[in-house]
Amino acid sequence: MSITSKGCKVHRCRQRIATIKSPDDEEIRLNYLECLNPPSLDKKGTILLIHGFPQTSYQFRHVIIPLSNAGYHIIAPDYRGAGQSSKPASGFTKAIMAGDILIPVRDYLGIKEKIHVVGHDIGGMIAFAYASRYPDHVASVIWGECPLPGSSFYEQSKGTVALFHFIFHSVLDLPEALVAGREGIYLKHFFDKLSYNSAAISLTDLEYYTTCYSQPGAMRCGINVYRAFEKDVEENRKWLKENGKCKIPALALSGGNCFLAQHAESMLKEFHVHVENATVADSGHYIAEENPEDFVHEVLEFVRKNN
């Protein structure tokens, strides 16, 4: 395992690049943003933030410092295929992607205590995989804004117009061909459709995300994350049958103005024993960008109860 690091504007934050041997026995590079808690505060724990599609760890740009300033060690990776991480040909089941993230968090950064895992959208699916497969390493899990593969809501919603891209992305090769050169148009469609606070993702932010997903292999990887959903269904149902519901305290966190919010609590209850529900006010799908203050408040409220 090798690593390089580079300072960012806040001296407690730094970018890290870890080269790891992933659970599917492939060598990949993972980009991380790490932010240490202020030296004046005792470390209260570690919070892992996992982004969604079509985003990267950049989606947490407004919340990393406030969460860190509350006394937490923050880690925000670009998951496999996204941002500055490697663009492999395979390995996009959420269990493998969770294992990718576990390796440097536990083995390189040396975090042995239980951590708090927060996942949004695709990151929510990864957060569930992380908490369920590695319960000895998780104190609490917060996830939402996604239909979890294997849940009743996933089966009910995967073919609807609102989630048309679930079907579109499952078609081999065609999505990449149609989106190539039009990445900005495609990404803006999701931001426009699913945002409540339309000013939250600026043209500068859109340009950043577009640049990330215009990299060679990036859109293919982003779409392959969806192509793995039916395998995720199989794995999640098998895990639930063999292990029963996950006993890690779980919070369903949704945008108060997103259609997914009304299904979140019942969906989590299919897979978790201990479930709470919260919404981020004045926000659609992109909760950490549309209302970062409420996002931070809800995360800290739940994390503090489960430290």
mmCIF file of N, CA and C in Angstrom, residues 51-56 78-83 85-94 97 121-123 125-126 165-171 173 175-176 179 183 186-187 190 209 212-229 232:
data_model
loop_
_atom_site.group_PDB
_atom_site.id
_atom_site.type_symbol
_atom_site.label_atom_id
_atom_site.label_comp_id
_atom_site.label_asym_id
_atom_site.label_seq_id
_atom_site.Cartn_x
_atom_site.Cartn_y
_atom_site.Cartn_z
ATOM 1 N N HIS A 51 -20.201 9.497 -0.939
ATOM 2 C CA HIS A 51 -20.979 10.283 -1.907
ATOM 3 C C HIS A 51 -21.853 9.419 -2.803
ATOM 4 N N GLY A 52 -22.604 10.089 -3.682
ATOM 5 C CA GLY A 52 -23.469 9.408 -4.630
ATOM 6 C C GLY A 52 -23.111 9.730 -6.074
ATOM 7 N N PHE A 53 -24.031 9.402 -6.976
ATOM 8 C CA PHE A 53 -23.887 9.679 -8.414
ATOM 9 C C PHE A 53 -24.872 10.780 -8.788
ATOM 10 N N PRO A 54 -24.500 11.750 -9.621
ATOM 11 C CA PRO A 54 -23.236 11.871 -10.356
ATOM 12 C C PRO A 54 -22.290 12.850 -9.653
ATOM 13 N N GLN A 55 -21.814 12.457 -8.520
ATOM 14 C CA GLN A 55 -20.991 13.333 -7.700
ATOM 15 C C GLN A 55 -19.705 12.639 -7.282
ATOM 16 N N THR A 56 -18.970 13.310 -6.418
ATOM 17 C CA THR A 56 -17.724 12.798 -5.847
ATOM 18 C C THR A 56 -17.701 13.265 -4.390
ATOM 19 N N ASP A 78 -13.457 9.371 -2.685
ATOM 20 C CA ASP A 78 -14.070 9.140 -3.994
ATOM 21 C C ASP A 78 -14.135 7.626 -4.148
ATOM 22 N N TYR A 79 -15.331 7.072 -4.233
ATOM 23 C CA TYR A 79 -15.388 5.614 -4.354
ATOM 24 C C TYR A 79 -14.860 5.140 -5.704
ATOM 25 N N ARG A 80 -14.654 3.866 -5.810
ATOM 26 C CA ARG A 80 -14.112 3.250 -7.031
ATOM 27 C C ARG A 80 -14.845 3.795 -8.273
ATOM 28 N N GLY A 81 -14.071 4.276 -9.244
ATOM 29 C CA GLY A 81 -14.637 4.748 -10.504
ATOM 30 C C GLY A 81 -14.996 6.218 -10.538
ATOM 31 N N ALA A 82 -14.939 6.911 -9.391
ATOM 32 C CA ALA A 82 -15.385 8.302 -9.324
ATOM 33 C C ALA A 82 -14.234 9.240 -8.963
ATOM 34 N N GLY A 83 -14.374 10.509 -9.338
ATOM 35 C CA GLY A 83 -13.408 11.532 -8.954
ATOM 36 C C GLY A 83 -11.994 11.179 -9.386
ATOM 37 N N SER A 85 -10.261 8.658 -8.087
ATOM 38 C CA SER A 85 -9.976 7.237 -7.851
ATOM 39 C C SER A 85 -9.884 6.477 -9.168
ATOM 40 N N SER A 86 -9.371 5.250 -9.104
ATOM 41 C CA SER A 86 -9.183 4.427 -10.300
ATOM 42 C C SER A 86 -10.505 4.156 -11.009
ATOM 43 N N LYS A 87 -10.402 3.848 -12.298
ATOM 44 C CA LYS A 87 -11.570 3.563 -13.135
ATOM 45 C C LYS A 87 -11.490 2.109 -13.624
ATOM 46 N N PRO A 88 -11.692 1.145 -12.707
ATOM 47 C CA PRO A 88 -11.540 -0.271 -13.081
ATOM 48 C C PRO A 88 -12.692 -0.758 -13.963
ATOM 49 N N ALA A 89 -12.503 -1.929 -14.531
ATOM 50 C CA ALA A 89 -13.510 -2.488 -15.440
ATOM 51 C C ALA A 89 -14.643 -3.175 -14.699
ATOM 52 N N SER A 90 -14.430 -3.549 -13.443
ATOM 53 C CA SER A 90 -15.437 -4.332 -12.722
ATOM 54 C C SER A 90 -15.353 -4.019 -11.235
ATOM 55 N N GLY A 91 -16.146 -4.755 -10.455
ATOM 56 C CA GLY A 91 -16.098 -4.617 -9.011
ATOM 57 C C GLY A 91 -17.047 -3.580 -8.463
ATOM 58 N N PHE A 92 -18.239 -3.443 -9.063
ATOM 59 C CA PHE A 92 -19.148 -2.375 -8.659
ATOM 60 C C PHE A 92 -20.338 -2.846 -7.823
ATOM 61 N N THR A 93 -20.274 -4.062 -7.306
ATOM 62 C CA THR A 93 -21.267 -4.402 -6.282
ATOM 63 C C THR A 93 -20.948 -3.564 -5.056
ATOM 64 N N LYS A 94 -21.981 -3.252 -4.291
ATOM 65 C CA LYS A 94 -21.788 -2.325 -3.178
ATOM 66 C C LYS A 94 -20.992 -2.972 -2.049
ATOM 67 N N MET A 97 -17.418 -2.379 -3.088
ATOM 68 C CA MET A 97 -17.092 -0.966 -2.936
ATOM 69 C C MET A 97 -16.934 -0.593 -1.462
ATOM 70 N N ASP A 121 -27.394 8.526 -1.545
ATOM 71 C CA ASP A 121 -27.620 8.014 -2.893
ATOM 72 C C ASP A 121 -26.870 6.677 -3.052
ATOM 73 N N ILE A 122 -26.038 6.517 -4.060
ATOM 74 C CA ILE A 122 -25.242 5.292 -4.193
ATOM 75 C C ILE A 122 -24.426 5.069 -2.926
ATOM 76 N N GLY A 123 -23.948 6.147 -2.340
ATOM 77 C CA GLY A 123 -23.215 6.044 -1.083
ATOM 78 C C GLY A 123 -24.046 5.467 0.035
ATOM 79 N N MET A 125 -26.257 3.045 -0.407
ATOM 80 C CA MET A 125 -26.194 1.600 -0.645
ATOM 81 C C MET A 125 -24.868 1.036 -0.130
ATOM 82 N N ILE A 126 -23.779 1.796 -0.358
ATOM 83 C CA ILE A 126 -22.465 1.363 0.118
ATOM 84 C C ILE A 126 -22.416 1.410 1.640
ATOM 85 N N HIS A 165 -33.350 6.224 -15.223
ATOM 86 C CA HIS A 165 -31.933 5.923 -15.453
ATOM 87 C C HIS A 165 -31.537 4.557 -14.918
ATOM 88 N N PHE A 166 -32.318 3.990 -13.998
ATOM 89 C CA PHE A 166 -32.034 2.633 -13.547
ATOM 90 C C PHE A 166 -32.113 1.658 -14.735
ATOM 91 N N ILE A 167 -33.112 1.836 -15.569
ATOM 92 C CA ILE A 167 -33.268 0.983 -16.756
ATOM 93 C C ILE A 167 -32.279 1.388 -17.839
ATOM 94 N N PHE A 168 -32.177 2.685 -18.090
ATOM 95 C CA PHE A 168 -31.277 3.197 -19.124
ATOM 96 C C PHE A 168 -29.845 2.740 -18.874
ATOM 97 N N HIS A 169 -29.399 2.831 -17.631
ATOM 98 C CA HIS A 169 -28.021 2.458 -17.308
ATOM 99 C C HIS A 169 -27.780 0.947 -17.365
ATOM 100 N N SER A 170 -28.840 0.174 -17.340
ATOM 101 C CA SER A 170 -28.659 -1.278 -17.409
ATOM 102 C C SER A 170 -28.418 -1.770 -18.830
ATOM 103 N N VAL A 171 -28.674 -0.918 -19.818
ATOM 104 C CA VAL A 171 -28.425 -1.276 -21.218
ATOM 105 C C VAL A 171 -26.926 -1.217 -21.485
ATOM 106 N N ASP A 173 -23.504 -0.521 -23.171
ATOM 107 C CA ASP A 173 -22.796 0.350 -24.111
ATOM 108 C C ASP A 173 -23.572 1.596 -24.564
ATOM 109 N N PRO A 175 -25.773 3.812 -23.163
ATOM 110 C CA PRO A 175 -25.726 5.047 -22.384
ATOM 111 C C PRO A 175 -24.404 5.801 -22.536
ATOM 112 N N GLU A 176 -23.296 5.090 -22.502
ATOM 113 C CA GLU A 176 -21.998 5.744 -22.652
ATOM 114 C C GLU A 176 -21.887 6.447 -24.011
ATOM 115 N N VAL A 179 -24.185 9.638 -24.061
ATOM 116 C CA VAL A 179 -23.809 10.704 -23.128
ATOM 117 C C VAL A 179 -22.438 11.308 -23.471
ATOM 118 N N GLU A 183 -21.802 15.210 -21.277
ATOM 119 C CA GLU A 183 -21.835 14.894 -19.851
ATOM 120 C C GLU A 183 -22.486 16.012 -19.035
ATOM 121 N N TYR A 186 -26.242 15.915 -19.326
ATOM 122 C CA TYR A 186 -26.807 14.765 -18.620
ATOM 123 C C TYR A 186 -26.785 14.987 -17.114
ATOM 124 N N LEU A 187 -25.671 15.454 -16.595
ATOM 125 C CA LEU A 187 -25.573 15.679 -15.149
ATOM 126 C C LEU A 187 -26.533 16.780 -14.706
ATOM 127 N N PHE A 190 -30.091 15.723 -13.825
ATOM 128 C CA PHE A 190 -30.322 15.173 -12.485
ATOM 129 C C PHE A 190 -30.378 16.280 -11.439
ATOM 130 N N TYR A 209 -18.143 18.752 -11.576
ATOM 131 C CA TYR A 209 -18.672 17.391 -11.728
ATOM 132 C C TYR A 209 -18.558 16.914 -13.182
ATOM 133 N N CYS A 212 -15.095 15.807 -13.878
ATOM 134 C CA CYS A 212 -14.841 14.488 -13.267
ATOM 135 C C CYS A 212 -15.417 13.364 -14.112
ATOM 136 N N TYR A 213 -16.657 13.533 -14.587
ATOM 137 C CA TYR A 213 -17.320 12.456 -15.316
ATOM 138 C C TYR A 213 -17.012 12.453 -16.814
ATOM 139 N N SER A 214 -16.178 13.414 -17.249
ATOM 140 C CA SER A 214 -15.697 13.403 -18.630
ATOM 141 C C SER A 214 -14.348 12.702 -18.754
ATOM 142 N N GLN A 215 -13.747 12.344 -17.623
ATOM 143 C CA GLN A 215 -12.483 11.616 -17.667
ATOM 144 C C GLN A 215 -12.677 10.263 -18.362
ATOM 145 N N PRO A 216 -11.662 9.761 -19.030
ATOM 146 C CA PRO A 216 -11.774 8.440 -19.646
ATOM 147 C C PRO A 216 -12.187 7.377 -18.630
ATOM 148 N N GLY A 217 -13.252 6.685 -18.913
ATOM 149 C CA GLY A 217 -13.722 5.601 -18.055
ATOM 150 C C GLY A 217 -14.665 6.016 -16.953
ATOM 151 N N ALA A 218 -14.767 7.316 -16.668
ATOM 152 C CA ALA A 218 -15.546 7.750 -15.501
ATOM 153 C C ALA A 218 -17.041 7.503 -15.678
ATOM 154 N N MET A 219 -17.585 7.867 -16.838
ATOM 155 C CA MET A 219 -19.019 7.651 -17.032
ATOM 156 C C MET A 219 -19.336 6.155 -17.131
ATOM 157 N N ARG A 220 -18.427 5.403 -17.762
ATOM 158 C CA ARG A 220 -18.616 3.938 -17.797
ATOM 159 C C ARG A 220 -18.708 3.388 -16.380
ATOM 160 N N CYS A 221 -17.817 3.819 -15.508
ATOM 161 C CA CYS A 221 -17.840 3.347 -14.116
ATOM 162 C C CYS A 221 -19.113 3.785 -13.408
ATOM 163 N N GLY A 222 -19.498 5.052 -13.606
ATOM 164 C CA GLY A 222 -20.716 5.540 -12.976
ATOM 165 C C GLY A 222 -21.929 4.740 -13.373
ATOM 166 N N ILE A 223 -21.983 4.343 -14.633
ATOM 167 C CA ILE A 223 -23.111 3.544 -15.123
ATOM 168 C C ILE A 223 -22.992 2.096 -14.655
ATOM 169 N N ASN A 224 -21.777 1.574 -14.581
ATOM 170 C CA ASN A 224 -21.599 0.198 -14.096
ATOM 171 C C ASN A 224 -22.046 0.034 -12.648
ATOM 172 N N VAL A 225 -21.982 1.108 -11.866
ATOM 173 C CA VAL A 225 -22.503 1.061 -10.503
ATOM 174 C C VAL A 225 -23.975 0.643 -10.518
ATOM 175 N N TYR A 226 -24.722 1.120 -11.510
ATOM 176 C CA TYR A 226 -26.138 0.766 -11.657
ATOM 177 C C TYR A 226 -26.312 -0.634 -12.244
ATOM 178 N N ARG A 227 -25.444 -1.008 -13.151
ATOM 179 C CA ARG A 227 -25.537 -2.341 -13.756
ATOM 180 C C ARG A 227 -25.348 -3.451 -12.725
ATOM 181 N N ALA A 228 -24.749 -3.108 -11.594
ATOM 182 C CA ALA A 228 -24.526 -4.097 -10.534
ATOM 183 C C ALA A 228 -25.725 -4.225 -9.604
ATOM 184 N N PHE A 229 -26.782 -3.430 -9.788
ATOM 185 C CA PHE A 229 -27.896 -3.419 -8.839
ATOM 186 C C PHE A 229 -28.538 -4.793 -8.636
ATOM 187 N N ASP A 232 -26.556 -6.741 -6.453
ATOM 188 C CA ASP A 232 -26.733 -6.215 -5.097
ATOM 189 C C ASP A 232 -28.024 -6.749 -4.474
#
